[in-house]
Amino acid sequence: MKSVYLITPLAKKIPMYKDVDYVGVDAGSLRILENHLPLKFCVGDFDSMSSQDFEKLDGYEIVQHPVMKDETDSELAIRLCKERGYEKITLFGAISGRIDHTLSNIRLLMYSFPEVVLEDESQKIFLLKKGKHKIKNDYRHISFFACEKTTLSLSGFLYNLSEKSINVQDIFTVSNSIAQEEGTVEIKSGSVLCIQSNEK
């Protein structure tokens, strides 16, 4: 499976993986170079970079877009990666900083690119659809939010559920934790956002 990490300008400590391409979203390109990782190519309008910083990208493939546009740089980067055959796409640094940018990235995940994973240094967001899913106990906290009317079962958690119906306005599935090495999430119908966090 062809994998890519899209790095935003808010990324700091970027995880290092083999067999993963690193693509810069605007000034996220500099974050990749600062972390001594291979930069595959760069996407964005680059309005947040000085001319001196932009010169540091000489020699790399740059896909530049106009500043005045309807899409965000992250959306354009995701679309380009899908066109280039990437199947596993992680947007890193996507849930830090401005709340409007965070919400726009979450909406991209919910409504346009359900296969994308959003991450920062301590949190992770992804979409779960109908079926049975195993989740490793890698984070302190885990929450689920219905994207539509959903029937949800949880086992191996501090708070388990058995075929519980949840709606988009429900928040009682916030701040759970996995009590074993892994937890099992079964969705009979609907879909949920899964949010994992190591924040206090």
PDB file of N, CA and C in Angstrom, residues 158-197:
ATOM      1  N   LEU A 158     -12.859   0.790  29.196  1.00  0.00           N
ATOM      2  CA  LEU A 158     -13.265   1.091  30.560  1.00  0.00           C
ATOM      3  C   LEU A 158     -14.786   1.172  30.631  1.00  0.00           C
ATOM      4  N   TYR A 159     -15.400   1.804  29.633  1.00  0.00           N
ATOM      5  CA  TYR A 159     -16.856   1.865  29.520  1.00  0.00           C
ATOM      6  C   TYR A 159     -17.266   1.141  28.238  1.00  0.00           C
ATOM      7  N   ASN A 160     -17.834  -0.040  28.395  1.00  0.00           N
ATOM      8  CA  ASN A 160     -18.259  -0.822  27.244  1.00  0.00           C
ATOM      9  C   ASN A 160     -19.693  -0.473  26.852  1.00  0.00           C
ATOM     10  N   LEU A 161     -20.046  -0.788  25.622  1.00  0.00           N
ATOM     11  CA  LEU A 161     -21.398  -0.579  25.118  1.00  0.00           C
ATOM     12  C   LEU A 161     -21.841  -1.814  24.349  1.00  0.00           C
ATOM     13  N   SER A 162     -23.127  -2.067  24.348  1.00  0.00           N
ATOM     14  CA  SER A 162     -23.675  -3.177  23.584  1.00  0.00           C
ATOM     15  C   SER A 162     -24.802  -2.668  22.690  1.00  0.00           C
ATOM     16  N   GLU A 163     -24.496  -2.572  21.399  1.00  0.00           N
ATOM     17  CA  GLU A 163     -25.464  -2.142  20.390  1.00  0.00           C
ATOM     18  C   GLU A 163     -26.255  -0.913  20.847  1.00  0.00           C
ATOM     19  N   LYS A 164     -25.493   0.100  21.260  1.00  0.00           N
ATOM     20  CA  LYS A 164     -26.075   1.356  21.725  1.00  0.00           C
ATOM     21  C   LYS A 164     -26.328   2.286  20.539  1.00  0.00           C
ATOM     22  N   SER A 165     -27.502   2.859  20.473  1.00  0.00           N
ATOM     23  CA  SER A 165     -27.827   3.820  19.426  1.00  0.00           C
ATOM     24  C   SER A 165     -27.337   5.206  19.842  1.00  0.00           C
ATOM     25  N   ILE A 166     -26.539   5.837  19.002  1.00  0.00           N
ATOM     26  CA  ILE A 166     -26.060   7.192  19.289  1.00  0.00           C
ATOM     27  C   ILE A 166     -26.362   8.092  18.085  1.00  0.00           C
ATOM     28  N   ASN A 167     -26.668   9.343  18.376  1.00  0.00           N
ATOM     29  CA  ASN A 167     -26.976  10.336  17.357  1.00  0.00           C
ATOM     30  C   ASN A 167     -25.878  11.394  17.312  1.00  0.00           C
ATOM     31  N   VAL A 168     -25.931  12.253  16.309  1.00  0.00           N
ATOM     32  CA  VAL A 168     -24.868  13.242  16.120  1.00  0.00           C
ATOM     33  C   VAL A 168     -24.778  14.220  17.288  1.00  0.00           C
ATOM     34  N   GLN A 169     -25.866  14.440  18.014  1.00  0.00           N
ATOM     35  CA  GLN A 169     -25.836  15.383  19.129  1.00  0.00           C
ATOM     36  C   GLN A 169     -25.350  14.756  20.431  1.00  0.00           C
ATOM     37  N   ASP A 170     -25.178  13.433  20.478  1.00  0.00           N
ATOM     38  CA  ASP A 170     -24.778  12.745  21.713  1.00  0.00           C
ATOM     39  C   ASP A 170     -23.287  12.927  21.984  1.00  0.00           C
ATOM     40  N   ILE A 171     -22.949  13.155  23.261  1.00  0.00           N
ATOM     41  CA  ILE A 171     -21.535  13.303  23.646  1.00  0.00           C
ATOM     42  C   ILE A 171     -21.152  12.384  24.804  1.00  0.00           C
ATOM     43  N   PHE A 172     -22.030  11.441  25.158  1.00  0.00           N
ATOM     44  CA  PHE A 172     -21.713  10.563  26.293  1.00  0.00           C
ATOM     45  C   PHE A 172     -20.593   9.570  25.949  1.00  0.00           C
ATOM     46  N   THR A 173     -20.206   9.482  24.689  1.00  0.00           N
ATOM     47  CA  THR A 173     -19.124   8.578  24.297  1.00  0.00           C
ATOM     48  C   THR A 173     -17.760   9.283  24.292  1.00  0.00           C
ATOM     49  N   VAL A 174     -17.665  10.411  24.959  1.00  0.00           N
ATOM     50  CA  VAL A 174     -16.397  11.129  25.068  1.00  0.00           C
ATOM     51  C   VAL A 174     -15.576  10.584  26.241  1.00  0.00           C
ATOM     52  N   SER A 175     -14.257  10.676  26.138  1.00  0.00           N
ATOM     53  CA  SER A 175     -13.317  10.414  27.239  1.00  0.00           C
ATOM     54  C   SER A 175     -13.431   9.007  27.815  1.00  0.00           C
ATOM     55  N   ASN A 176     -13.327   8.025  26.945  1.00  0.00           N
ATOM     56  CA  ASN A 176     -13.232   6.628  27.348  1.00  0.00           C
ATOM     57  C   ASN A 176     -11.758   6.238  27.339  1.00  0.00           C
ATOM     58  N   SER A 177     -11.456   4.986  27.635  1.00  0.00           N
ATOM     59  CA  SER A 177     -10.095   4.479  27.514  1.00  0.00           C
ATOM     60  C   SER A 177     -10.148   2.983  27.261  1.00  0.00           C
ATOM     61  N   ILE A 178      -9.111   2.470  26.614  1.00  0.00           N
ATOM     62  CA  ILE A 178      -9.017   1.041  26.352  1.00  0.00           C
ATOM     63  C   ILE A 178      -8.396   0.378  27.567  1.00  0.00           C
ATOM     64  N   ALA A 179      -9.046  -0.652  28.091  1.00  0.00           N
ATOM     65  CA  ALA A 179      -8.620  -1.280  29.343  1.00  0.00           C
ATOM     66  C   ALA A 179      -7.717  -2.483  29.121  1.00  0.00           C
ATOM     67  N   GLN A 180      -7.548  -2.912  27.884  1.00  0.00           N
ATOM     68  CA  GLN A 180      -6.709  -4.063  27.575  1.00  0.00           C
ATOM     69  C   GLN A 180      -5.671  -3.659  26.530  1.00  0.00           C
ATOM     70  N   GLU A 181      -4.984  -4.641  25.949  1.00  0.00           N
ATOM     71  CA  GLU A 181      -3.996  -4.316  24.932  1.00  0.00           C
ATOM     72  C   GLU A 181      -4.646  -3.701  23.695  1.00  0.00           C
ATOM     73  N   GLU A 182      -5.879  -4.082  23.440  1.00  0.00           N
ATOM     74  CA  GLU A 182      -6.630  -3.489  22.347  1.00  0.00           C
ATOM     75  C   GLU A 182      -8.111  -3.532  22.667  1.00  0.00           C
ATOM     76  N   GLY A 183      -8.855  -2.657  22.037  1.00  0.00           N
ATOM     77  CA  GLY A 183     -10.300  -2.635  22.196  1.00  0.00           C
ATOM     78  C   GLY A 183     -10.965  -2.975  20.878  1.00  0.00           C
ATOM     79  N   THR A 184     -12.188  -3.467  20.978  1.00  0.00           N
ATOM     80  CA  THR A 184     -12.948  -3.829  19.780  1.00  0.00           C
ATOM     81  C   THR A 184     -14.128  -2.881  19.630  1.00  0.00           C
ATOM     82  N   VAL A 185     -14.244  -2.294  18.463  1.00  0.00           N
ATOM     83  CA  VAL A 185     -15.356  -1.408  18.126  1.00  0.00           C
ATOM     84  C   VAL A 185     -16.159  -2.082  17.021  1.00  0.00           C
ATOM     85  N   GLU A 186     -17.439  -2.270  17.271  1.00  0.00           N
ATOM     86  CA  GLU A 186     -18.301  -2.855  16.243  1.00  0.00           C
ATOM     87  C   GLU A 186     -19.416  -1.870  15.913  1.00  0.00           C
ATOM     88  N   ILE A 187     -19.535  -1.573  14.640  1.00  0.00           N
ATOM     89  CA  ILE A 187     -20.561  -0.647  14.165  1.00  0.00           C
ATOM     90  C   ILE A 187     -21.537  -1.430  13.301  1.00  0.00           C
ATOM     91  N   LYS A 188     -22.761  -1.551  13.799  1.00  0.00           N
ATOM     92  CA  LYS A 188     -23.791  -2.280  13.054  1.00  0.00           C
ATOM     93  C   LYS A 188     -24.363  -1.425  11.926  1.00  0.00           C
ATOM     94  N   SER A 189     -24.427  -0.131  12.170  1.00  0.00           N
ATOM     95  CA  SER A 189     -24.904   0.803  11.146  1.00  0.00           C
ATOM     96  C   SER A 189     -24.354   2.182  11.472  1.00  0.00           C
ATOM     97  N   GLY A 190     -24.177   3.006  10.433  1.00  0.00           N
ATOM     98  CA  GLY A 190     -23.691   4.358  10.652  1.00  0.00           C
ATOM     99  C   GLY A 190     -22.177   4.472  10.580  1.00  0.00           C
ATOM    100  N   SER A 191     -21.646   5.538  11.165  1.00  0.00           N
ATOM    101  CA  SER A 191     -20.207   5.799  11.176  1.00  0.00           C
ATOM    102  C   SER A 191     -19.881   6.749  12.316  1.00  0.00           C
ATOM    103  N   VAL A 192     -18.648   6.680  12.809  1.00  0.00           N
ATOM    104  CA  VAL A 192     -18.221   7.529  13.918  1.00  0.00           C
ATOM    105  C   VAL A 192     -16.839   8.106  13.646  1.00  0.00           C
ATOM    106  N   LEU A 193     -16.603   9.283  14.215  1.00  0.00           N
ATOM    107  CA  LEU A 193     -15.252   9.800  14.327  1.00  0.00           C
ATOM    108  C   LEU A 193     -14.626   9.201  15.576  1.00  0.00           C
ATOM    109  N   CYS A 194     -13.436   8.641  15.429  1.00  0.00           N
ATOM    110  CA  CYS A 194     -12.690   8.144  16.578  1.00  0.00           C
ATOM    111  C   CYS A 194     -11.569   9.128  16.851  1.00  0.00           C
ATOM    112  N   ILE A 195     -11.492   9.634  18.085  1.00  0.00           N
ATOM    113  CA  ILE A 195     -10.470  10.597  18.474  1.00  0.00           C
ATOM    114  C   ILE A 195      -9.649  10.019  19.608  1.00  0.00           C
ATOM    115  N   GLN A 196      -8.354   9.842  19.386  1.00  0.00           N
ATOM    116  CA  GLN A 196      -7.436   9.345  20.408  1.00  0.00           C
ATOM    117  C   GLN A 196      -6.524  10.484  20.845  1.00  0.00           C
ATOM    118  N   SER A 197      -6.231  10.540  22.133  1.00  0.00           N
ATOM    119  CA  SER A 197      -5.448  11.670  22.639  1.00  0.00           C
ATOM    120  C   SER A 197      -4.587  11.261  23.832  1.00  0.00           C
TER     121      SER A 197
END
